mmCIF file of N, CA, C and O in Angstrom:
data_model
loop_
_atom_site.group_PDB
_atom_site.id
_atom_site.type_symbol
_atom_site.label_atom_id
_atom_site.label_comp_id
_atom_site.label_asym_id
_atom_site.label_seq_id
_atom_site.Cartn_x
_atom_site.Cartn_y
_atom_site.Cartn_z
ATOM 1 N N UNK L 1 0.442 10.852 4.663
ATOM 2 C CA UNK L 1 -0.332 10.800 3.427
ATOM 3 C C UNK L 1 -0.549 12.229 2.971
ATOM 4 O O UNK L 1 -1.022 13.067 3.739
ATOM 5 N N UNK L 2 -0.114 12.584 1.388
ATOM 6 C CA UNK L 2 -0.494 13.722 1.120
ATOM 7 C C UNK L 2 -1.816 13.840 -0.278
ATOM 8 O O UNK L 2 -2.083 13.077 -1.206
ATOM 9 N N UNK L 3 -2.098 14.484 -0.065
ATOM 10 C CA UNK L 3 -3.603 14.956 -0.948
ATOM 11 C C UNK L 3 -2.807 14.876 -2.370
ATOM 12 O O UNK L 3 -1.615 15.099 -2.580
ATOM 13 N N UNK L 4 -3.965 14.442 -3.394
ATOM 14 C CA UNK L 4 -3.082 14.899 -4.654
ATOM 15 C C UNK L 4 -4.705 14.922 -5.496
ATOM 16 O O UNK L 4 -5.831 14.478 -5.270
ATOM 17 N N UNK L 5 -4.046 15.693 -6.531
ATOM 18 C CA UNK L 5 -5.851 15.905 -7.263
ATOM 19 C C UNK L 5 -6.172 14.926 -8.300
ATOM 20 O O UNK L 5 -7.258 14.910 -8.879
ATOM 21 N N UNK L 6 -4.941 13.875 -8.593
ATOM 22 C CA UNK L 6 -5.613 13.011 -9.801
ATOM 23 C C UNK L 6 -6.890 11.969 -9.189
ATOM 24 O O UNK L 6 -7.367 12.048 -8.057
ATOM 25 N N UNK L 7 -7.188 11.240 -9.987
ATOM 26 C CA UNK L 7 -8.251 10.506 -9.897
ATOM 27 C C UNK L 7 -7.661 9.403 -9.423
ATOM 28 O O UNK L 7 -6.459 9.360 -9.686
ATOM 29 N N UNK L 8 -8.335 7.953 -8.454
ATOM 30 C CA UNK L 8 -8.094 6.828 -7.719
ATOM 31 C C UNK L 8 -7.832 6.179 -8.918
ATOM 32 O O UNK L 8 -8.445 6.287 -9.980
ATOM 33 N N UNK L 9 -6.449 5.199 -8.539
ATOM 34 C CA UNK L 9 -6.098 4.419 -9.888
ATOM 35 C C UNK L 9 -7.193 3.547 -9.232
ATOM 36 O O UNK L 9 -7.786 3.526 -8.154
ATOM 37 N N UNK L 10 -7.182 2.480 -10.960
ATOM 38 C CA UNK L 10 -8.483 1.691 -10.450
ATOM 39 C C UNK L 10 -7.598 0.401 -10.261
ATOM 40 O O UNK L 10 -6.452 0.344 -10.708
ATOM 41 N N UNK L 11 -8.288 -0.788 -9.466
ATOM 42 C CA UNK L 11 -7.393 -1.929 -9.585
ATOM 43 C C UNK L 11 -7.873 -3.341 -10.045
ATOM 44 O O UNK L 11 -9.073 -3.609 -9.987
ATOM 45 N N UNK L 12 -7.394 -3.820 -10.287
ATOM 46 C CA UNK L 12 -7.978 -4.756 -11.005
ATOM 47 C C UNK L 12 -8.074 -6.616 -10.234
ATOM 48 O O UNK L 12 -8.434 -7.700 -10.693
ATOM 49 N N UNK L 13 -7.529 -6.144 -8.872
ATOM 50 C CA UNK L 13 -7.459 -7.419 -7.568
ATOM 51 C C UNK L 13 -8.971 -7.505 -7.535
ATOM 52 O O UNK L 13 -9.733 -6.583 -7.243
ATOM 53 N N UNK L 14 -9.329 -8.860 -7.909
ATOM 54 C CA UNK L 14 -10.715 -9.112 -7.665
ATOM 55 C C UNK L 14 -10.651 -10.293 -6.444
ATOM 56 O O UNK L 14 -11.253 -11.360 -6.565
ATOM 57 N N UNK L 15 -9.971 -10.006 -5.449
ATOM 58 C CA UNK L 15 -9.702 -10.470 -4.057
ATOM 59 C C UNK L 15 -11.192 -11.179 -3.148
ATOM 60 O O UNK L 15 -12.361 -10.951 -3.458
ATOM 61 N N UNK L 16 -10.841 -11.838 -2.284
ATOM 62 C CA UNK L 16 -12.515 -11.684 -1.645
ATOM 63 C C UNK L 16 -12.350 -10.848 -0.023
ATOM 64 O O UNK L 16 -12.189 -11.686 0.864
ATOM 65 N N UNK L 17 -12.358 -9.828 0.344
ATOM 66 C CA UNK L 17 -13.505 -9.049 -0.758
ATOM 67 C C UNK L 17 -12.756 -8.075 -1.465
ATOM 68 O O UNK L 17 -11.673 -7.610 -1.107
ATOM 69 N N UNK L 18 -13.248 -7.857 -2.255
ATOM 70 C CA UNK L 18 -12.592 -7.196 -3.779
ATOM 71 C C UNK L 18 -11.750 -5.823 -3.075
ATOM 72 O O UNK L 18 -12.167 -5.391 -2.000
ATOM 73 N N UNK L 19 -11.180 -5.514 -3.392
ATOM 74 C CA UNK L 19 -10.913 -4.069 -2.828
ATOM 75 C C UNK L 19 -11.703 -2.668 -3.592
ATOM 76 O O UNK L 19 -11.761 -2.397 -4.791
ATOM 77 N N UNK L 20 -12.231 -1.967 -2.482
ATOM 78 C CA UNK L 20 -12.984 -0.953 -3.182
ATOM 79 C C UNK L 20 -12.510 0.104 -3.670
ATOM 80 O O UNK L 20 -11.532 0.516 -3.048
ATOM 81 N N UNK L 21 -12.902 0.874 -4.782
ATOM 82 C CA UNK L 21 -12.078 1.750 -5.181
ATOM 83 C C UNK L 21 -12.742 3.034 -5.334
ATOM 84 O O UNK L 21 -12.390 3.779 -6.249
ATOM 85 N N UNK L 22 -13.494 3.305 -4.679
ATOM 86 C CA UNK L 22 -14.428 4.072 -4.440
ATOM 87 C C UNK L 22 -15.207 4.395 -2.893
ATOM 88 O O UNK L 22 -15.600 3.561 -2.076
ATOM 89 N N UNK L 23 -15.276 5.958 -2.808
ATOM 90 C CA UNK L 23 -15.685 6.646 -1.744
ATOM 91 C C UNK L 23 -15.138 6.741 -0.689
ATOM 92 O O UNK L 23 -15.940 6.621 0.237
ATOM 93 N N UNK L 24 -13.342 7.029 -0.146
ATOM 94 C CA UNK L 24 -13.143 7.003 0.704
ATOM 95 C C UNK L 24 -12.133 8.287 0.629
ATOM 96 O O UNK L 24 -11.505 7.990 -0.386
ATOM 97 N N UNK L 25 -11.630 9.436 1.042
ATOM 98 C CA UNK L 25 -11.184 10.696 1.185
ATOM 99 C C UNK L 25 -9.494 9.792 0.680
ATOM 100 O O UNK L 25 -8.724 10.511 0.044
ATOM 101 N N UNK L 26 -9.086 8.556 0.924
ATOM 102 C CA UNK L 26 -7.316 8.417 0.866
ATOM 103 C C UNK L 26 -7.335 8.169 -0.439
ATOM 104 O O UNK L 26 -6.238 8.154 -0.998
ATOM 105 N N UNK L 27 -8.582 7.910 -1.274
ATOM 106 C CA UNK L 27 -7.846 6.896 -2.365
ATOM 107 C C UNK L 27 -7.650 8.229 -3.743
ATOM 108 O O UNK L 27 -8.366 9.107 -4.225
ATOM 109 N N UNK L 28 -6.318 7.738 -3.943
ATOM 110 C CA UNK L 28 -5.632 8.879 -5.076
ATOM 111 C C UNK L 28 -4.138 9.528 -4.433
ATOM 112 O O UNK L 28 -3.140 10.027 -4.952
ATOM 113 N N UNK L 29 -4.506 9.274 -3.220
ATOM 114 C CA UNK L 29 -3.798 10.002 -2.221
ATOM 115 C C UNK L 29 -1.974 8.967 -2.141
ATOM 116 O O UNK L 29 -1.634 7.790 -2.022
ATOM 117 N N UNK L 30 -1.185 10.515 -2.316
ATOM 118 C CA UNK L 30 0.405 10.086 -2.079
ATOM 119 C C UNK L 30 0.391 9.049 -1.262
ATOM 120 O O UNK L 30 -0.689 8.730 -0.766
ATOM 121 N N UNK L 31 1.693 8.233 -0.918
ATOM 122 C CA UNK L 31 2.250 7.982 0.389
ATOM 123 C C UNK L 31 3.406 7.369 0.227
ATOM 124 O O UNK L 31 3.650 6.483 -0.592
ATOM 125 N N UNK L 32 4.639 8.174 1.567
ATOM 126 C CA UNK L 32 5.967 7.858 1.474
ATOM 127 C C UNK L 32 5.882 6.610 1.851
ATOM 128 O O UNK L 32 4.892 6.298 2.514
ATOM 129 N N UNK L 33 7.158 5.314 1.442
ATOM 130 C CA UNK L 33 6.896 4.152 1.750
ATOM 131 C C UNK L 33 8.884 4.411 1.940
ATOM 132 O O UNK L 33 9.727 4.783 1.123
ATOM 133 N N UNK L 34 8.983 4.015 3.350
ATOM 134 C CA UNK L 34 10.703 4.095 3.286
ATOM 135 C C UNK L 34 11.079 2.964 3.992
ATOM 136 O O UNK L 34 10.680 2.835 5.149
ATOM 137 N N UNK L 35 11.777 2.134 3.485
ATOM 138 C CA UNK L 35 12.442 1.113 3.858
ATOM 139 C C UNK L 35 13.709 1.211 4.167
ATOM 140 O O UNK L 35 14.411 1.877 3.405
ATOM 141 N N UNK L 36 14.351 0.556 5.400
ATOM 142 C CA UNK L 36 16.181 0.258 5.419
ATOM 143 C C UNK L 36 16.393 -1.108 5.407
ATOM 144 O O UNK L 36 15.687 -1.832 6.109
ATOM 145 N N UNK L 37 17.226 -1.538 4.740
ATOM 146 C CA UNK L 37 18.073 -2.555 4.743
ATOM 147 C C UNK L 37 19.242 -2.976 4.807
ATOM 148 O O UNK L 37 20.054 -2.199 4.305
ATOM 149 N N UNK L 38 19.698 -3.983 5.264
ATOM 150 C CA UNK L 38 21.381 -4.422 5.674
ATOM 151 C C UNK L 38 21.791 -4.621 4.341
ATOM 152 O O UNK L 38 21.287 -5.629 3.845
ATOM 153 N N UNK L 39 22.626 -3.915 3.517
ATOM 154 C CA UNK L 39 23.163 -4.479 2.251
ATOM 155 C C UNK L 39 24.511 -5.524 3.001
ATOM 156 O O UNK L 39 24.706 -6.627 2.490
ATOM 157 N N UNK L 40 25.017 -5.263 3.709
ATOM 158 C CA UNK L 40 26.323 -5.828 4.261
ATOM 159 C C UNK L 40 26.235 -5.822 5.830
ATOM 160 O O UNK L 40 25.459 -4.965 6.254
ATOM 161 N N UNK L 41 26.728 -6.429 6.588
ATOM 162 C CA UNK L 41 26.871 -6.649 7.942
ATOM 163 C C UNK L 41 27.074 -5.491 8.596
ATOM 164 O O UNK L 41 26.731 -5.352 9.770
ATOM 165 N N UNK L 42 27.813 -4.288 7.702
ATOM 166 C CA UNK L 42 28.241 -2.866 8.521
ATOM 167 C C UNK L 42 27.454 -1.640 7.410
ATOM 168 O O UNK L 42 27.633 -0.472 7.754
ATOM 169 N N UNK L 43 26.678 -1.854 6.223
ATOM 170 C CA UNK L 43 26.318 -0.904 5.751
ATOM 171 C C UNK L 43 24.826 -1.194 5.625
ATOM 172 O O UNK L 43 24.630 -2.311 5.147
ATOM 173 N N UNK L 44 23.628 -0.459 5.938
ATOM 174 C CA UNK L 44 22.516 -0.365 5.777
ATOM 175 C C UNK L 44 22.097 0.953 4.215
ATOM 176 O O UNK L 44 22.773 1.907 3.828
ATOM 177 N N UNK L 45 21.089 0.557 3.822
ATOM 178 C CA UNK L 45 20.837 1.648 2.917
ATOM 179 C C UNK L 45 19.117 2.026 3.025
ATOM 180 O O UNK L 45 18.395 1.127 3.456
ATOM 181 N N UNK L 46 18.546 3.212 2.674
ATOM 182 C CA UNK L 46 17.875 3.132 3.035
ATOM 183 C C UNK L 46 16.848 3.609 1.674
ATOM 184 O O UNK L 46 17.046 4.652 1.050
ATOM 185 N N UNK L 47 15.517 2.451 1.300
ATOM 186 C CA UNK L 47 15.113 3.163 -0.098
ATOM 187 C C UNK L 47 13.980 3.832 0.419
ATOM 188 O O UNK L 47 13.514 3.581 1.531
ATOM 189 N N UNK L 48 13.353 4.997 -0.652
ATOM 190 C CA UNK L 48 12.084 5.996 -0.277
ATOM 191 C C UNK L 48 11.232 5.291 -1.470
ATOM 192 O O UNK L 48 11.926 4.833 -2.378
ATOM 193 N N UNK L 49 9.882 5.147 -1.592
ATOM 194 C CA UNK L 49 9.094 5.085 -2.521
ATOM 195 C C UNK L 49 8.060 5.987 -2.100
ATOM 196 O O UNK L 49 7.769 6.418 -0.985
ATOM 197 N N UNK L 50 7.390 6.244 -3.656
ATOM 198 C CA UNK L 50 6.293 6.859 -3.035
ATOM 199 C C UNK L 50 5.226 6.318 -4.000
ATOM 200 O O UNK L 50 5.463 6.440 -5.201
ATOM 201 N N UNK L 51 4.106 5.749 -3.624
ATOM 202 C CA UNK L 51 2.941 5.219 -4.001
ATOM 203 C C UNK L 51 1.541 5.795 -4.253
ATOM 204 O O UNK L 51 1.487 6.927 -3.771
ATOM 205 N N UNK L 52 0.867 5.579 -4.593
ATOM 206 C CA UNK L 52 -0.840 5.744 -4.594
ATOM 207 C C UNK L 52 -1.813 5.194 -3.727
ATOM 208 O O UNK L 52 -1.348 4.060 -3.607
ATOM 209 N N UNK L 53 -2.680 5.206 -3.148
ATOM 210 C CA UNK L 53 -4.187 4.911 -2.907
ATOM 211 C C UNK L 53 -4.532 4.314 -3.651
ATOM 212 O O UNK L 53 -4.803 5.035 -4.611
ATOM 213 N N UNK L 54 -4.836 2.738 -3.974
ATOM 214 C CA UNK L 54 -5.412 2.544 -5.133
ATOM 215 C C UNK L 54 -6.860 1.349 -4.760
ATOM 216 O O UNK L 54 -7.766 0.977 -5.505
ATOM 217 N N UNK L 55 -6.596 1.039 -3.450
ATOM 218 C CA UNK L 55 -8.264 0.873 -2.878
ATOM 219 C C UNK L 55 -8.214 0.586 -1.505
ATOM 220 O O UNK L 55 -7.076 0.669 -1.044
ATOM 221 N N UNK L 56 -9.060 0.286 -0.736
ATOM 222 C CA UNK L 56 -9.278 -0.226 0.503
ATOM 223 C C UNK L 56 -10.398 -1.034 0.683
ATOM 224 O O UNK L 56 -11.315 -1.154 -0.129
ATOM 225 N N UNK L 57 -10.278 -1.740 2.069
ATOM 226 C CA UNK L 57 -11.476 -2.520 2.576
ATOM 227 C C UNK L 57 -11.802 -1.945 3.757
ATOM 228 O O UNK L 57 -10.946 -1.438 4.482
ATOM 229 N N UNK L 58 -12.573 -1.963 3.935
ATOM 230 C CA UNK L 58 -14.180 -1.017 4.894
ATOM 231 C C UNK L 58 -14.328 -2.314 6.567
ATOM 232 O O UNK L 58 -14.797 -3.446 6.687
ATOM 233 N N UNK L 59 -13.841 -1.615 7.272
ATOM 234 C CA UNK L 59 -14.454 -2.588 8.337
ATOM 235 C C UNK L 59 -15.605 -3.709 8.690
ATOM 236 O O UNK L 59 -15.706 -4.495 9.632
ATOM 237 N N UNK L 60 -16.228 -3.515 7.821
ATOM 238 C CA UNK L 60 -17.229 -4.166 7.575
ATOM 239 C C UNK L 60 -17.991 -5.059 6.582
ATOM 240 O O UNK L 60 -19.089 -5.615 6.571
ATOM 241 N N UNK L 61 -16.584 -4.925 5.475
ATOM 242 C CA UNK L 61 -16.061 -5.796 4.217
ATOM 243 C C UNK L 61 -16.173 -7.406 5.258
ATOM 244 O O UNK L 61 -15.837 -7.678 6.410
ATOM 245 N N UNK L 62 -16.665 -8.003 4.405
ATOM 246 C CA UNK L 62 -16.617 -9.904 4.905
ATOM 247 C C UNK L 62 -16.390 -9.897 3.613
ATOM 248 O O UNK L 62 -16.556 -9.068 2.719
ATOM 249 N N UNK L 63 -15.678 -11.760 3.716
ATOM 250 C CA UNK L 63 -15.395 -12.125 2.432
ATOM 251 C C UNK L 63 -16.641 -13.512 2.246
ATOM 252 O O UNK L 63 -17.564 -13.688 3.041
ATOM 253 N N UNK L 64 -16.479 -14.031 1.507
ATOM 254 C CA UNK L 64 -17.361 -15.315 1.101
ATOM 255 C C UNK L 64 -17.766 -16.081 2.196
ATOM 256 O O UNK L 64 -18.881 -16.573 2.371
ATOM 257 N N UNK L 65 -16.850 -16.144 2.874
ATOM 258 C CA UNK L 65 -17.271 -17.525 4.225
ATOM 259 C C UNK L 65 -17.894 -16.428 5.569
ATOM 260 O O UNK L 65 -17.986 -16.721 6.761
ATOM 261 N N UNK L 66 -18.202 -15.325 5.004
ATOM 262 C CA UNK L 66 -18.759 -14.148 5.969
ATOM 263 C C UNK L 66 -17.249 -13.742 6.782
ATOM 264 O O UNK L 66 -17.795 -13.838 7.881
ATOM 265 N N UNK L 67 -16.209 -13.473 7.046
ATOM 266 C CA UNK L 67 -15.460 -13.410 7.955
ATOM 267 C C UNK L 67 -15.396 -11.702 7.623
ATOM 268 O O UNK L 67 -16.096 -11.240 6.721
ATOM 269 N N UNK L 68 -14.525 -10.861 8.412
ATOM 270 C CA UNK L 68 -14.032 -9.889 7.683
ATOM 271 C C UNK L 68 -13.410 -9.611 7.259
ATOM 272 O O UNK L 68 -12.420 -10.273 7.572
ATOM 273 N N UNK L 69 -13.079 -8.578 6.243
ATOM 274 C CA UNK L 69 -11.938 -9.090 4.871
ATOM 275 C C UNK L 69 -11.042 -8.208 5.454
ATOM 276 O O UNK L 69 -10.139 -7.925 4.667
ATOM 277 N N UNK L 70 -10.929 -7.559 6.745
ATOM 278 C CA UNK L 70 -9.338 -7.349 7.447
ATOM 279 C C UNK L 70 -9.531 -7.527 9.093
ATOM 280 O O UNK L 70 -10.619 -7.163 9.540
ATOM 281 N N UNK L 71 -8.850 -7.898 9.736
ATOM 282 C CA UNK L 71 -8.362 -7.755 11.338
ATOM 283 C C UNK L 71 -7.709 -7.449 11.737
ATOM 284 O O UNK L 71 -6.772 -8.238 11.616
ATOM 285 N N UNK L 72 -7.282 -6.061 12.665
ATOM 286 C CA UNK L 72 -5.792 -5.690 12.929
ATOM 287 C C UNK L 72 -5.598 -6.466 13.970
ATOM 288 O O UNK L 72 -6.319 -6.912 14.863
ATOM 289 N N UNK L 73 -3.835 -6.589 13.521
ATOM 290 C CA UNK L 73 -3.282 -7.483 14.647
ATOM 291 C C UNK L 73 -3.365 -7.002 15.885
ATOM 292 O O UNK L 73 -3.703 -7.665 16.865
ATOM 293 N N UNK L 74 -2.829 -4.957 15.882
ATOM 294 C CA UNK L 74 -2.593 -4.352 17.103
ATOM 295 C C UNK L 74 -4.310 -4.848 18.037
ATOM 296 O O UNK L 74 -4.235 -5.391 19.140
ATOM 297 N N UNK L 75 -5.680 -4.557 17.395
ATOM 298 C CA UNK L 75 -6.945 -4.504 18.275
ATOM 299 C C UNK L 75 -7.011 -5.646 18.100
ATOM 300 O O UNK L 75 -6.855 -6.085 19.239
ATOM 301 N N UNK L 76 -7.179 -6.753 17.240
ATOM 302 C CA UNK L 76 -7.798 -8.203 16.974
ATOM 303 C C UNK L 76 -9.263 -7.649 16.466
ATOM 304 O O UNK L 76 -10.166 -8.481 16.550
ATOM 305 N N UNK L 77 -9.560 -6.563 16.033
ATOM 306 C CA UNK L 77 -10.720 -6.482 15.394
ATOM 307 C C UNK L 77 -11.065 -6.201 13.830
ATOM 308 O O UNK L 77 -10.001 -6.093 13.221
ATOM 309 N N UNK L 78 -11.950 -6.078 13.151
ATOM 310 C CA UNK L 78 -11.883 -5.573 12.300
ATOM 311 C C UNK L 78 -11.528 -4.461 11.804
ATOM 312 O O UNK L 78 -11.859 -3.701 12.714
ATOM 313 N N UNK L 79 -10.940 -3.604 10.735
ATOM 314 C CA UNK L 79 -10.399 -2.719 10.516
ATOM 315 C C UNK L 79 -10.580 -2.408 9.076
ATOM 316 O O UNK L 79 -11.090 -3.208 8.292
ATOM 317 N N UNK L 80 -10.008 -0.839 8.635
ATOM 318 C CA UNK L 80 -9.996 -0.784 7.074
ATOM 319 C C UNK L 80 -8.226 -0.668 6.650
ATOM 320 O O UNK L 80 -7.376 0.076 7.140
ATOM 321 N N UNK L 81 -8.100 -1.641 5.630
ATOM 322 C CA UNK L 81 -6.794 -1.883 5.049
ATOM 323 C C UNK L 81 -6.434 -1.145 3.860
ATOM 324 O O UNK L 81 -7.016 -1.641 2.895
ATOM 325 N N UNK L 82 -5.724 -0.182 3.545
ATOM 326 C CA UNK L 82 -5.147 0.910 2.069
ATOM 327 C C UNK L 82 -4.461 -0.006 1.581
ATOM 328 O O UNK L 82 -3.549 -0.545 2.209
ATOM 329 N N UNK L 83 -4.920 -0.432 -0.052
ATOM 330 C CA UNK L 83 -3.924 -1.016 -1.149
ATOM 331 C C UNK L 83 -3.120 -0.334 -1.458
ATOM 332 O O UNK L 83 -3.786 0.415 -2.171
ATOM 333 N N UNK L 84 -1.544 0.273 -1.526
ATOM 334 C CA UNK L 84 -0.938 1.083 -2.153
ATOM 335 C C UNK L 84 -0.014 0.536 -2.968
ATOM 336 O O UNK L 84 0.631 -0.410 -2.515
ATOM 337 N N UNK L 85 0.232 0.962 -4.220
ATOM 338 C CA UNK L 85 0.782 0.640 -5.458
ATOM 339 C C UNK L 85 1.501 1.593 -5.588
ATOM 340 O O UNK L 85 1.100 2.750 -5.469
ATOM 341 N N UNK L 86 3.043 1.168 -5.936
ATOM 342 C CA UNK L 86 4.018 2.074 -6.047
ATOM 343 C C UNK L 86 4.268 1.813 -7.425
ATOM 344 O O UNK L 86 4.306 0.631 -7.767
ATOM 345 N N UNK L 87 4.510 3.033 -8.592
ATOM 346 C CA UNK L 87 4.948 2.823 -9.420
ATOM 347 C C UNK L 87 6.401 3.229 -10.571
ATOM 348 O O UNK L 87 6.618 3.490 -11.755
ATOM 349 N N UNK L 88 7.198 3.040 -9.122
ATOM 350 C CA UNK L 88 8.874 3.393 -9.672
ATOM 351 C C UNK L 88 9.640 2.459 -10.962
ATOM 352 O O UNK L 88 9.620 1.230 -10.897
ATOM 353 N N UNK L 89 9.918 2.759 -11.445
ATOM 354 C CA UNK L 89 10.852 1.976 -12.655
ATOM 355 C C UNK L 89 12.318 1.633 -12.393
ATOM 356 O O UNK L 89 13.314 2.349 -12.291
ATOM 357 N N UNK L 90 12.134 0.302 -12.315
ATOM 358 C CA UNK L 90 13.347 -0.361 -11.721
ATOM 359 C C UNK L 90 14.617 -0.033 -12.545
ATOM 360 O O UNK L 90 15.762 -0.101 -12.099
ATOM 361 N N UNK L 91 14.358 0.239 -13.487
ATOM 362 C CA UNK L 91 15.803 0.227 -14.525
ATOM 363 C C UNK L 91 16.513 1.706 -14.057
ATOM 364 O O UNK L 91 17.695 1.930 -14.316
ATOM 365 N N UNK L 92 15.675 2.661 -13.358
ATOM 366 C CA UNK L 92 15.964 3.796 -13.250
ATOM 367 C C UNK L 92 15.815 4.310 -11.472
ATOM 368 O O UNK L 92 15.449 5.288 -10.820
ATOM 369 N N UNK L 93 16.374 2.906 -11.258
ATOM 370 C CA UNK L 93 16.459 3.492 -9.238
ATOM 371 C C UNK L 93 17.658 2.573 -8.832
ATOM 372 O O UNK L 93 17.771 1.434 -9.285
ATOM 373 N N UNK L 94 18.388 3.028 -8.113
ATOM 374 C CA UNK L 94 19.597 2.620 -7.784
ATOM 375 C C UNK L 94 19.658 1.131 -6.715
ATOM 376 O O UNK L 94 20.560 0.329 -6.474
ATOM 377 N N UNK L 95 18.741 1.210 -6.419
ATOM 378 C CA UNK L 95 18.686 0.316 -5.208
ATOM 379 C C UNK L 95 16.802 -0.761 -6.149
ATOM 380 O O UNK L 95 15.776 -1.200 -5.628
ATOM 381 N N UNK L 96 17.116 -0.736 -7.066
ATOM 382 C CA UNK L 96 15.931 -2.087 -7.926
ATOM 383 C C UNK L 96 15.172 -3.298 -7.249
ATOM 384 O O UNK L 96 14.018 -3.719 -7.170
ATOM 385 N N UNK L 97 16.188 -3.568 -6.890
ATOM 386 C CA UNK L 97 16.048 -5.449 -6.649
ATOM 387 C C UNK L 97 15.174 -5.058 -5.125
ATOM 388 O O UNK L 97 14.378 -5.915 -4.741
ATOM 389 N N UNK L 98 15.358 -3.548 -4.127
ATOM 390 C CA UNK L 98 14.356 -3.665 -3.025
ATOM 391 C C UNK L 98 13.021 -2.899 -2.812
ATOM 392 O O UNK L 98 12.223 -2.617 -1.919
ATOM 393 N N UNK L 99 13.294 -2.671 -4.531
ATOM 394 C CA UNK L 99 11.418 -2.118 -4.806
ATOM 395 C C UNK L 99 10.573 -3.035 -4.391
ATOM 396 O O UNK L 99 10.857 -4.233 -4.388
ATOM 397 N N UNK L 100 8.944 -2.343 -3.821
ATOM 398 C CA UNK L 100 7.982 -3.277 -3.942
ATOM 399 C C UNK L 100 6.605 -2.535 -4.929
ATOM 400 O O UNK L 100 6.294 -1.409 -5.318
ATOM 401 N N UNK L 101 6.145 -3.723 -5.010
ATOM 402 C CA UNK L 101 4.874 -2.928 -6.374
ATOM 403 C C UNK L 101 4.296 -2.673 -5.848
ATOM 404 O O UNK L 101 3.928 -1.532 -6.127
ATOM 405 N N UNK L 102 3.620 -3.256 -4.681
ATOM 406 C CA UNK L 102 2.613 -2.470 -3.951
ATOM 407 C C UNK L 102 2.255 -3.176 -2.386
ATOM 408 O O UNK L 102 2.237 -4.400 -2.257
ATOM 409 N N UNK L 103 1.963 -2.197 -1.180
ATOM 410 C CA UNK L 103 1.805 -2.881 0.136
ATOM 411 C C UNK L 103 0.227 -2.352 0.672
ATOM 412 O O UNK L 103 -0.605 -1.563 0.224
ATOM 413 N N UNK L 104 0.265 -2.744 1.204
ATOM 414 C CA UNK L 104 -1.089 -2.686 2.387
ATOM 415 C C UNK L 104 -0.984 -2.635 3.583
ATOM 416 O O UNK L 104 -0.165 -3.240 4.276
ATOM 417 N N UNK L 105 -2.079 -1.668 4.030
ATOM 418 C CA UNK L 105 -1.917 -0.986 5.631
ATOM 419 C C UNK L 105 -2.941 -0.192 6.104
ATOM 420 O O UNK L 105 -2.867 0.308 7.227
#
């Protein structure tokens, strides 16, 4: 993750629980997102994106039925999850069809 000085995009997932978009040092913040894939049985390719910070959930986020609104698989506990939104333009990347708009982690 690298630092960048614009402001946290805001998001508009009104999820339960919502994702916050506010007060946490990542959000605004770069991040490389690199994927490989098998185009063919003998050729792999490999795409780079690079995304935003655009909210997270707080360990201590519950959603409606009280649960918490993340659990990592690695602990089985609660955890905080980064929304990241990538915003590449498909008409203008060679490899389109294995963009994603945005992941979490």
């Amino acid at each position: 993750i690298s630092s960048s000085s614009q402001e946290p995009l805001s998001n508009k997932d009104d999820g339960d629980p919502p994702w916050r978009t506010t007060d946490h040092e990542y959000l605004g913040r770069l991040v490389k997102w690199t994927q490989e894939h098998a185009v063919t049985a003998r050729r792999k390719i490999t795409v780079e994106q690079i995304g935003r910070v655009a909210g997270w959930i707080s360990e201590s986020d519950v959603d409606k039925a009280g649960e918490p609104g993340f659990i990592s698989e690695k602990t089985g506990q609660p955890a905080k999850l980064f929304h990241v939104v990538f915003e590449d333009e498909p008409h203008m990347h060679p490899y389109a069809s294995y963009l994603v708009a945005f992941q979490d982690f």
